[in-house]
Amino acid sequence: MEVKDGRQGENHEDYSQQDIRFTMRDGVLYAYVLAPPTKDIVIKTLAKGGILDKKIANIILMGSTEKLQWNQSNEAVTIKLPKDIANQIVIGFKIELK
């Protein structure tokens, strides 16, 4: 029997900054951008009134002390492109909820 590795059911195209994965632990939402972003990060699934039924209190770039500029609107959450992402393959955000 041969064990498969790699992306099992996923596409085999390169990831883009629109490819974001989420996880949640202890009431904190984590978002991982799977390709280094080149412009502001837009997360439509976190728009006001969307699937996230809580408001966002703060967004932190994991592994950084940089203060992020972000906005949650009716269309999306937009995070201004962080300066502190050099040489990171996957960018992680800690999203604190109210």
mmCIF file of C-alpha atoms in Angstrom:
data_model
loop_
_atom_site.group_PDB
_atom_site.id
_atom_site.type_symbol
_atom_site.label_atom_id
_atom_site.label_comp_id
_atom_site.label_asym_id
_atom_site.label_seq_id
_atom_site.Cartn_x
_atom_site.Cartn_y
_atom_site.Cartn_z
ATOM 1 C CA MET A 1 0.000 0.000 0.000
ATOM 2 C CA GLU A 2 1.279 3.456 -0.898
ATOM 3 C CA VAL A 3 0.606 6.420 1.412
ATOM 4 C CA LYS A 4 -0.230 9.658 -0.375
ATOM 5 C CA ASP A 5 1.369 12.883 0.743
ATOM 6 C CA GLY A 6 0.901 16.535 -0.099
ATOM 7 C CA ARG A 7 -2.378 18.294 -0.872
ATOM 8 C CA GLN A 8 -4.880 15.457 -0.928
ATOM 9 C CA GLY A 9 -8.139 16.938 -2.168
ATOM 10 C CA GLU A 10 -6.955 20.457 -2.816
ATOM 11 C CA ASN A 11 -5.972 22.133 -6.023
ATOM 12 C CA HIS A 12 -2.330 21.933 -6.942
ATOM 13 C CA GLU A 13 -1.957 25.566 -7.964
ATOM 14 C CA ASP A 14 0.282 27.855 -5.958
ATOM 15 C CA TYR A 15 -1.432 29.556 -3.039
ATOM 16 C CA SER A 16 -2.235 33.265 -3.200
ATOM 17 C CA GLN A 17 -2.880 35.782 -0.449
ATOM 18 C CA GLN A 18 -6.615 35.109 -0.874
ATOM 19 C CA ASP A 19 -6.030 31.565 0.449
ATOM 20 C CA ILE A 20 -6.700 31.903 4.170
ATOM 21 C CA ARG A 21 -7.257 29.148 6.730
ATOM 22 C CA PHE A 22 -8.875 29.617 10.128
ATOM 23 C CA THR A 23 -8.754 27.933 13.501
ATOM 24 C CA MET A 24 -10.144 28.911 16.881
ATOM 25 C CA ARG A 25 -8.940 28.256 20.411
ATOM 26 C CA ASP A 26 -10.128 29.603 23.765
ATOM 27 C CA GLY A 27 -12.367 32.198 22.099
ATOM 28 C CA VAL A 28 -9.587 33.573 19.877
ATOM 29 C CA LEU A 29 -9.759 33.259 16.092
ATOM 30 C CA TYR A 30 -6.552 32.663 14.141
ATOM 31 C CA ALA A 31 -6.230 33.372 10.410
ATOM 32 C CA TYR A 32 -3.316 32.132 8.305
ATOM 33 C CA VAL A 33 -2.541 33.677 4.913
ATOM 34 C CA LEU A 34 -0.930 30.881 2.877
ATOM 35 C CA ALA A 35 1.192 33.064 0.593
ATOM 36 C CA PRO A 36 3.235 36.167 1.376
ATOM 37 C CA PRO A 37 0.906 39.120 0.753
ATOM 38 C CA THR A 38 1.914 41.928 -1.582
ATOM 39 C CA LYS A 39 -1.013 44.244 -0.807
ATOM 40 C CA ASP A 40 -3.615 44.804 1.907
ATOM 41 C CA ILE A 41 -5.230 41.581 3.136
ATOM 42 C CA VAL A 42 -8.987 41.373 2.573
ATOM 43 C CA ILE A 43 -10.965 38.702 4.436
ATOM 44 C CA LYS A 44 -14.550 38.757 3.152
ATOM 45 C CA THR A 45 -15.745 35.960 5.441
ATOM 46 C CA LEU A 46 -15.189 38.212 8.480
ATOM 47 C CA ALA A 47 -17.437 41.056 7.276
ATOM 48 C CA LYS A 48 -19.889 42.589 9.759
ATOM 49 C CA GLY A 49 -23.099 40.584 9.761
ATOM 50 C CA GLY A 50 -21.355 37.625 8.131
ATOM 51 C CA ILE A 51 -20.633 34.178 9.535
ATOM 52 C CA LEU A 52 -18.657 35.668 12.420
ATOM 53 C CA ASP A 53 -21.338 36.731 14.888
ATOM 54 C CA LYS A 54 -18.977 38.773 17.083
ATOM 55 C CA LYS A 55 -17.206 42.080 16.617
ATOM 56 C CA ILE A 56 -13.436 42.153 16.358
ATOM 57 C CA ALA A 57 -11.604 43.862 19.229
ATOM 58 C CA ASN A 58 -8.058 43.647 17.858
ATOM 59 C CA ILE A 59 -5.889 41.947 15.239
ATOM 60 C CA ILE A 60 -2.275 41.023 15.999
ATOM 61 C CA LEU A 61 0.395 39.799 13.585
ATOM 62 C CA MET A 62 1.793 36.721 15.310
ATOM 63 C CA GLY A 63 5.522 36.892 16.001
ATOM 64 C CA SER A 64 5.579 40.685 15.676
ATOM 65 C CA THR A 65 5.137 43.765 17.844
ATOM 66 C CA GLU A 66 3.976 45.859 14.873
ATOM 67 C CA LYS A 67 0.702 47.719 15.524
ATOM 68 C CA LEU A 68 -1.626 46.821 12.664
ATOM 69 C CA GLN A 69 -4.114 49.080 10.949
ATOM 70 C CA TRP A 70 -7.319 47.215 10.167
ATOM 71 C CA ASN A 71 -11.011 47.821 9.548
ATOM 72 C CA GLN A 72 -14.119 45.626 9.741
ATOM 73 C CA SER A 73 -16.834 46.748 7.305
ATOM 74 C CA ASN A 74 -20.030 45.254 5.909
ATOM 75 C CA GLU A 75 -17.973 43.868 3.012
ATOM 76 C CA ALA A 76 -14.822 42.489 4.682
ATOM 77 C CA VAL A 77 -12.057 42.855 7.204
ATOM 78 C CA THR A 78 -9.151 44.702 5.630
ATOM 79 C CA ILE A 79 -5.698 44.551 7.207
ATOM 80 C CA LYS A 80 -3.188 47.105 5.930
ATOM 81 C CA LEU A 81 -0.162 45.271 4.570
ATOM 82 C CA PRO A 82 2.158 44.719 7.548
ATOM 83 C CA LYS A 83 5.773 45.858 7.234
ATOM 84 C CA ASP A 84 7.048 43.048 9.458
ATOM 85 C CA ILE A 85 6.486 40.041 7.143
ATOM 86 C CA ALA A 86 9.877 39.613 5.501
ATOM 87 C CA ASN A 87 10.855 35.987 4.865
ATOM 88 C CA GLN A 88 7.660 34.545 6.356
ATOM 89 C CA ILE A 89 6.068 31.838 4.235
ATOM 90 C CA VAL A 90 2.759 31.756 6.132
ATOM 91 C CA ILE A 91 1.455 34.888 7.849
ATOM 92 C CA GLY A 92 -0.591 34.329 11.012
ATOM 93 C CA PHE A 93 -3.028 36.749 12.616
ATOM 94 C CA LYS A 94 -4.505 36.498 16.097
ATOM 95 C CA ILE A 95 -8.006 37.957 15.952
ATOM 96 C CA GLU A 96 -9.348 38.913 19.370
ATOM 97 C CA LEU A 97 -13.131 39.034 19.607
ATOM 98 C CA LYS A 98 -15.387 41.202 21.792
#
